[in-house]
Coordinates of C-alpha atoms in Angstrom, one line a residue:
X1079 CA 166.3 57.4 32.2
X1080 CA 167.0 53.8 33.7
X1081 CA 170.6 53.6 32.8
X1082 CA 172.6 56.9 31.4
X1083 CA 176.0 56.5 30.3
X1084 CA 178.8 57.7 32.5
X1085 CA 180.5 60.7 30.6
X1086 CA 184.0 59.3 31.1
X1087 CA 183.7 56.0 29.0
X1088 CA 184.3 55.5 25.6
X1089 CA 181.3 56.1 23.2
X1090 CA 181.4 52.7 20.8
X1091 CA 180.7 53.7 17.4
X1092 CA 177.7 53.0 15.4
X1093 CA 177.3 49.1 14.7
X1094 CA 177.4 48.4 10.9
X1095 CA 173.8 48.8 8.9
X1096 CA 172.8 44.9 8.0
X1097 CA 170.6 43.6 6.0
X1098 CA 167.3 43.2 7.7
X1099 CA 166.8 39.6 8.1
X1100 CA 163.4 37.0 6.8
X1101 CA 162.1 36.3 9.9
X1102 CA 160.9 32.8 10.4
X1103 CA 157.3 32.1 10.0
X1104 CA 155.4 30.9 12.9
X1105 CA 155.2 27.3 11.4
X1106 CA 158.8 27.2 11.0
X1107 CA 159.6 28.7 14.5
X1108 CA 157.2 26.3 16.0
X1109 CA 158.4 22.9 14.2
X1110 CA 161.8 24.1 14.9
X1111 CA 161.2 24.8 18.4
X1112 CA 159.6 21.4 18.9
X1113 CA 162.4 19.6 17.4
X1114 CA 164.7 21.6 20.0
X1115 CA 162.6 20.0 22.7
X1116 CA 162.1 16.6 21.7
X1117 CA 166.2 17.0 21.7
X1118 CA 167.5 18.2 24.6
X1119 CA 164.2 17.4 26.9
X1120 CA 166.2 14.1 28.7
X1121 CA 163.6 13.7 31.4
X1122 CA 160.8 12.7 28.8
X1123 CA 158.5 15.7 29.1
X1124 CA 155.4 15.2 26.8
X1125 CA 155.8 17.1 23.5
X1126 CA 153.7 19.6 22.1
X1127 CA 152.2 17.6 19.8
X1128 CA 151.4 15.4 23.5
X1129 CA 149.0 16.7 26.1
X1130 CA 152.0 18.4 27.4
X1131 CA 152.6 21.6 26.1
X1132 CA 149.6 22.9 24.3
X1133 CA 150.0 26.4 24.2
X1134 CA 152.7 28.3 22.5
X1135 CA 153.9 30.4 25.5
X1136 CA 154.6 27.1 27.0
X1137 CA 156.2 25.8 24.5
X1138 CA 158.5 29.1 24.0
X1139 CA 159.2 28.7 28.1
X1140 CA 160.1 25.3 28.0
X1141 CA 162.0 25.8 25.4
X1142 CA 163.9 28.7 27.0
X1143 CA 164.5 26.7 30.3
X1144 CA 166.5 23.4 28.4
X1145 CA 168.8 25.9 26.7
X1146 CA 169.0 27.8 29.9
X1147 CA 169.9 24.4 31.4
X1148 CA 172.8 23.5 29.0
X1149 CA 174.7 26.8 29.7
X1150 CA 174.4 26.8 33.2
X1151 CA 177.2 29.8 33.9
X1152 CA 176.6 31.8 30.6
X1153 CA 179.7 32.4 30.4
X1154 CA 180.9 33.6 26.4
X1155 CA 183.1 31.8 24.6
X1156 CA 184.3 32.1 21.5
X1157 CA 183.8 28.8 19.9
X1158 CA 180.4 27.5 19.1
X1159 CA 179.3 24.7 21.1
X1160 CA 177.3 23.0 18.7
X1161 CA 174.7 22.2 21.6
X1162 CA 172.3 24.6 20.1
X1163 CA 171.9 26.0 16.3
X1164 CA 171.6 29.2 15.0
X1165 CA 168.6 28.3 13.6
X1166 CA 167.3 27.3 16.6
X1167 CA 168.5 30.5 18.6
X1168 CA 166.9 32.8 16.0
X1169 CA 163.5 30.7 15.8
X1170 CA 163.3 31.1 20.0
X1171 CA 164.3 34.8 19.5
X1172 CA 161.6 35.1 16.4
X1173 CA 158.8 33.4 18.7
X1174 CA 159.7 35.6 22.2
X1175 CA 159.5 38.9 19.8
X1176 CA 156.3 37.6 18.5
X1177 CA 155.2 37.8 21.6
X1178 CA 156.5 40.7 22.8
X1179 CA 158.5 38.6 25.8
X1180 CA 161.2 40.7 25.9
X1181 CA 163.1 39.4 28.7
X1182 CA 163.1 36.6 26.8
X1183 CA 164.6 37.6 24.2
X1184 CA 167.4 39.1 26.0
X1185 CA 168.0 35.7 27.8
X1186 CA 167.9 33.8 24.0
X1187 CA 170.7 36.9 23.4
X1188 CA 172.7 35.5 26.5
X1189 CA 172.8 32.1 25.6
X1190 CA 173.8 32.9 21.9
X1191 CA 176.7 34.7 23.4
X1192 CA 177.3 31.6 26.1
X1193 CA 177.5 29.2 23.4
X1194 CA 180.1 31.2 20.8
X1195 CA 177.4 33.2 18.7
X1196 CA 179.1 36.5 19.9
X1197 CA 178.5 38.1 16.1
X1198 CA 175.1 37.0 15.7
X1199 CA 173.9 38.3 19.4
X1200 CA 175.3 41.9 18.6
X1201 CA 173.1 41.7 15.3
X1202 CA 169.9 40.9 16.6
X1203 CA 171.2 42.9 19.6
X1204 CA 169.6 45.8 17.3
X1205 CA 166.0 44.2 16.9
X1206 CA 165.5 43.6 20.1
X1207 CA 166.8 47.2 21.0
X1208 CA 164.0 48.3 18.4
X1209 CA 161.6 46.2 19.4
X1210 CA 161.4 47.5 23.0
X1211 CA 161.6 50.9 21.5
X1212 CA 158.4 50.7 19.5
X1213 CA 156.8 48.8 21.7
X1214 CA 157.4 52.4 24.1
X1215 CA 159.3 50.1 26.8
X1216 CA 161.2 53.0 27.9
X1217 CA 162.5 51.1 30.9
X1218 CA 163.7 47.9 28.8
X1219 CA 165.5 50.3 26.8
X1220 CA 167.1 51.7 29.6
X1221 CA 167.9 48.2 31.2
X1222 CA 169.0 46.8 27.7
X1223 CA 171.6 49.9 27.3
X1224 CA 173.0 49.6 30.6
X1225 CA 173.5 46.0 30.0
X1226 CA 175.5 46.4 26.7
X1227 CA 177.6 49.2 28.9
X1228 CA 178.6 46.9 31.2
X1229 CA 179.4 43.9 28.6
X1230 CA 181.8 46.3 26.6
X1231 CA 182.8 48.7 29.0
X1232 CA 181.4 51.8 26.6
X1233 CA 178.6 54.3 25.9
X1234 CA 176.4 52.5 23.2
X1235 CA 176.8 54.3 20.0
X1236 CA 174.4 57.7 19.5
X1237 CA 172.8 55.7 17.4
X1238 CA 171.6 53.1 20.2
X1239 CA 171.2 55.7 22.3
X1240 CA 168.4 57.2 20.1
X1241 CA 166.4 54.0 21.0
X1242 CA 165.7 55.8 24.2
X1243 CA 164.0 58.8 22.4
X1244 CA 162.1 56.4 20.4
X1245 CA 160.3 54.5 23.0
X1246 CA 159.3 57.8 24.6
X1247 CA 157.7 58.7 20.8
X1248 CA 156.0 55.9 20.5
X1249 CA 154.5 56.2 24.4
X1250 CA 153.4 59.9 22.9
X1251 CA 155.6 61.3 25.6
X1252 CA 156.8 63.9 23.1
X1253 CA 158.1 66.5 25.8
X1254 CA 160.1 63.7 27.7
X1255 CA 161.4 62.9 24.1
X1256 CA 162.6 66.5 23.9
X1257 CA 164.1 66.5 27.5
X1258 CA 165.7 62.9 26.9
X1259 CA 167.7 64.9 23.9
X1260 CA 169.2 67.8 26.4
X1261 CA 170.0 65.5 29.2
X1262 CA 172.2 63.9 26.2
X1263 CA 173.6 66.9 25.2
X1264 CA 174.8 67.6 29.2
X1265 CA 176.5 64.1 29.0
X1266 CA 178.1 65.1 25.7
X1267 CA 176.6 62.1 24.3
X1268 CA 174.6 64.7 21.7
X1269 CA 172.6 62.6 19.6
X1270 CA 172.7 62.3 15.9
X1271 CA 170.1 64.0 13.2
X1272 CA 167.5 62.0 12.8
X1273 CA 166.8 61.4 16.7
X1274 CA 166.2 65.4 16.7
X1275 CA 163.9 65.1 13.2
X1276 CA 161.6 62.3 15.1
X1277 CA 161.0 64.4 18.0
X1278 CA 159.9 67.8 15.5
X1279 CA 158.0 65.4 13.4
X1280 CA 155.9 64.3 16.4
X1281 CA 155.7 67.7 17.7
X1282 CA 154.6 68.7 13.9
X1283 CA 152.3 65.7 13.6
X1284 CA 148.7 67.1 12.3
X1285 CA 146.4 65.9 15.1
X1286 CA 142.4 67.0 15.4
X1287 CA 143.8 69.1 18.2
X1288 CA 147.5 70.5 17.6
X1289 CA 148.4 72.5 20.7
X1290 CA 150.5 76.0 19.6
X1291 CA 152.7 74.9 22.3
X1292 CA 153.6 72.2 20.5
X1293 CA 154.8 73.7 17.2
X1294 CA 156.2 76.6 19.5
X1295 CA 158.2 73.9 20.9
X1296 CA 159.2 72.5 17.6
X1297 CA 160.7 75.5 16.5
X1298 CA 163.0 75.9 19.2
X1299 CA 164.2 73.1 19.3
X1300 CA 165.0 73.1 15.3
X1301 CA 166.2 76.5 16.3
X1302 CA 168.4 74.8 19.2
X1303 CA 169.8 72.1 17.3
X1304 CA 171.1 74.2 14.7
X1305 CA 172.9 75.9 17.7
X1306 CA 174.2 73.2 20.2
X1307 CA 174.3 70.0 17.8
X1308 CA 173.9 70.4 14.0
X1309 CA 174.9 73.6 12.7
X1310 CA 173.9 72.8 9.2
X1311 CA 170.4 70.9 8.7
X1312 CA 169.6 68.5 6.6
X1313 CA 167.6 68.9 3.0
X1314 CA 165.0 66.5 4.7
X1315 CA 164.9 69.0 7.9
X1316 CA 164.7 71.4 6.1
X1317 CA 161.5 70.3 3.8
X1318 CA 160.0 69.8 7.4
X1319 CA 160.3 72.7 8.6
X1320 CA 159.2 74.7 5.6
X1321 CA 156.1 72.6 5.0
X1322 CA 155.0 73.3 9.0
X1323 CA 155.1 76.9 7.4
X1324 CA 152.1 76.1 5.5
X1325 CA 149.6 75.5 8.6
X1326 CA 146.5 76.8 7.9
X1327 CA 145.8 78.2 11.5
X1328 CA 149.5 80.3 11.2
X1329 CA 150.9 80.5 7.9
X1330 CA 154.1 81.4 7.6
X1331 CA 155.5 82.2 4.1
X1332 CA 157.9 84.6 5.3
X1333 CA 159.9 82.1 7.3
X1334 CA 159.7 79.6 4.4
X1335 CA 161.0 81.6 2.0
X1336 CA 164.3 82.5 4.4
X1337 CA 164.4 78.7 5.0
X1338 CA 165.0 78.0 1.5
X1339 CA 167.4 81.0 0.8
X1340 CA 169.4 79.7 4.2
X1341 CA 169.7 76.0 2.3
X1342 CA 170.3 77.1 -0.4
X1343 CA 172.4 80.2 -0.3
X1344 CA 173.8 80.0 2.7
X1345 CA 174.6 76.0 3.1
X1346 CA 174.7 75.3 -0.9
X1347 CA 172.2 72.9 -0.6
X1348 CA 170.4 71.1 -3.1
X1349 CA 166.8 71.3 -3.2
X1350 CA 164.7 68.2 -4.2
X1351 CA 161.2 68.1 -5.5
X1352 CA 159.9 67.9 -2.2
X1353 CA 161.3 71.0 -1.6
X1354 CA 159.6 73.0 -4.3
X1355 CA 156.3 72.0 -3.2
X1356 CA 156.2 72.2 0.6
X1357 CA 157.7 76.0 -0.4
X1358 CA 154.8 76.3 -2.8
X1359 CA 152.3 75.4 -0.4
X1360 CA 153.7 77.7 2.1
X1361 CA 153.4 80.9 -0.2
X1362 CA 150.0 79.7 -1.9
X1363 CA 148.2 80.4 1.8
X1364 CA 148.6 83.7 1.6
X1365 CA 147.2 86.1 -1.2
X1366 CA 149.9 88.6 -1.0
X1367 CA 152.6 85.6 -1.8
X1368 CA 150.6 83.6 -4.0
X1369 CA 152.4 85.5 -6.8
X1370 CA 156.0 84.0 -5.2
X1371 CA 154.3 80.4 -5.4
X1372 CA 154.2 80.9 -9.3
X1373 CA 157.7 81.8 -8.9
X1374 CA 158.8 78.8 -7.2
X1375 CA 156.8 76.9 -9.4
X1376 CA 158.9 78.5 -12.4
X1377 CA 162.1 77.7 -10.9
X1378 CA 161.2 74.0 -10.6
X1379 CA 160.6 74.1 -14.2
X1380 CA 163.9 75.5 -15.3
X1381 CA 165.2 72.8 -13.1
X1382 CA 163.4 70.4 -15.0
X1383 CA 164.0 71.4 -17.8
X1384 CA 168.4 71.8 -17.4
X1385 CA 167.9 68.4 -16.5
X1386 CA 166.4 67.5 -19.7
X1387 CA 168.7 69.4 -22.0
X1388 CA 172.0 67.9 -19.6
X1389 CA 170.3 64.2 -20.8
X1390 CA 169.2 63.0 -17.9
X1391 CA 166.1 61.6 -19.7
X1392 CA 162.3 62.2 -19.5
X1393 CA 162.7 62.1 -15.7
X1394 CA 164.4 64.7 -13.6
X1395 CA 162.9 64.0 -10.8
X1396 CA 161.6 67.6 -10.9
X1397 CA 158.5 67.2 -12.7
X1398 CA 155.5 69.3 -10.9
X1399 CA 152.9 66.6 -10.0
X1400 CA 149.5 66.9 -8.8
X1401 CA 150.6 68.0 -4.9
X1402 CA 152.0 70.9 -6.5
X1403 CA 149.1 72.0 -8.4
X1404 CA 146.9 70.6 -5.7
X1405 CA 149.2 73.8 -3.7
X1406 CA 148.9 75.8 -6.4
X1407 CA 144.8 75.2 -6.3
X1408 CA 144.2 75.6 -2.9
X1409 CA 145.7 78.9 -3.1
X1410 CA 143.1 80.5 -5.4
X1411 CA 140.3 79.8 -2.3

């Protein structure tokens, strides 16, 4: 990990959910991104539309350098400068994610921040952080975190943190994802839920060749979340976990079955359709519990059906569909 968070700062919370933003087509970035240019280019360099700058990339780094050369500290403040747009900063940000120039992007980041667009760096603070992340830049993560620890002073959020685990995922490094979750939990910086559920899913993940190890892996670290970081599991977790029950190599209707009993009797849970039929297909694998699928499969129905006496309408959002029979079907082989 490039940058880990001290254990003795603050941990920031997690930043607001926003509305992911329309980003600019490539004709708009690039007719804006000329315009910048012809603007603040003082020295008369040849346009794009000239024999000057024919190629994108060196349109985007020309383009980089003037703003560059307008804030020459960087220093934030406050009040916008007028010297550059938002619209201009998010079509230069738009065309360096494009093109996966993610230095770049941070230093489009910097100057927002150097010329008063404090609010509007944190936002897109997250797509960049993303970005790197599922692009598997481990190490951009890591710089890009330790950056924003040293702007505010505190931990990124759990949240931002995650971004770490991600970009291990999506490098199919799914062990150092699972070691990049305990070295949080020594820093008490224990991530939240879903940063756990990527790293089972992608142990879980049906491949040509799924490794034992793997899924043996999964389940402890389902069974050590449940005792270091989330007691109680999620419905969604829990429909994982039961539906990896239903592996055709290692069946496993037993442990579905307590599964559901633990959500549901233990943690008054609520199952959702989902539920039903991942259990279903657990059981149906094995002849001696195809009986308990039919079971289940009753007990969705008199869900269903309390649903359509309590006037919820035609749709409970219970109704068996063709996975479960599909279940159901594959059983009788």
């Amino acid at each position: 990990m490039t940058a880990s968070p001290p254990d003795q700062l603050p941990l920031l919370p997690a930043p607001e959910p926003s509305r992911r933003r329309h980003l600019l087509s490539k004709p708009e970035r690039r007719e804006i991104i000329t315009a910048l240019i012809a603007r603040l280019d003082t020295e008369g360099t040849p346009s794009s539309s000239d024999t000057g700058i024919t190629t994108r990339a060196a349109q985007r780094t020309h383009a980089l350098s003037l703003v560059t050369r307008i804030t020459p500290s960087l220093v934030p403040t406050p009040i916008p400068t007028g010297l550059i747009t938002q619209t201009e900063t998010l079509a230069l940000l738009d065309e360096c994610l494009g093109a996966r120039d993610y230095g770049a992007a941070a230093r489009v980041l910097a100057v927002a921040r150097a010329h008063g667009m404090a609010s509007l760096a944190e936002q897109e603070e997250e797509t960049l952080l993303d970005a790197r992340a599922t692009a598997g830049d481990v190490s951009g993560v890591g710089r890009q975190l330790a950056e924003m620890e040293q702007r505010s002073g505190c931990a990124p959020s759990r949240a931002r943190l995650a971004a770490l685990v991600k970009a291990h995922l999506c490098r199919g490094e799914t062990h150092a994802a699972v070691r990049m979750l305990h070295t949080f939990e020594q820093r008490q910086l224990t991530l939240e839920e879903p940063a756990y559920a990527s790293v089972i899913g992608a142990l879980l993940a049906p491949r040509s060749t799924l490794k034992q190890a793997d899924k043996a892996l999964a389940w402890d670290l389902f069974t050590h979340m449940r005792l270091v970081a989330h007691p109680t599991p999620s419905v969604e977790m829990y429909n994982r976990m039961i539906q990896s029950c239903a592996d055709a190599k290692d069946p496993q209707p037993e442990v579905a079955l307590d599964l559901f009993t633990q959500m549901v009797s233990e943690n008054a849970q609520r199952p959702v359709a989902e539920t039903y039929n991942v259990l279903i297909r657990a059981l149906a694998k094995v002849k001696t519990y195809y009986h308990e699928a039919f079971r289940v499969l009753r007990q969705m129905l008199e869900v269903h059906q309390a649903g359509l006496e309590g006037g919820k309408g035609p749709m409970t959002g219970y109704e068996p569909t063709v996975e479960t029979f599909n279940a159901l079907l594959e059983g009788t082989k």
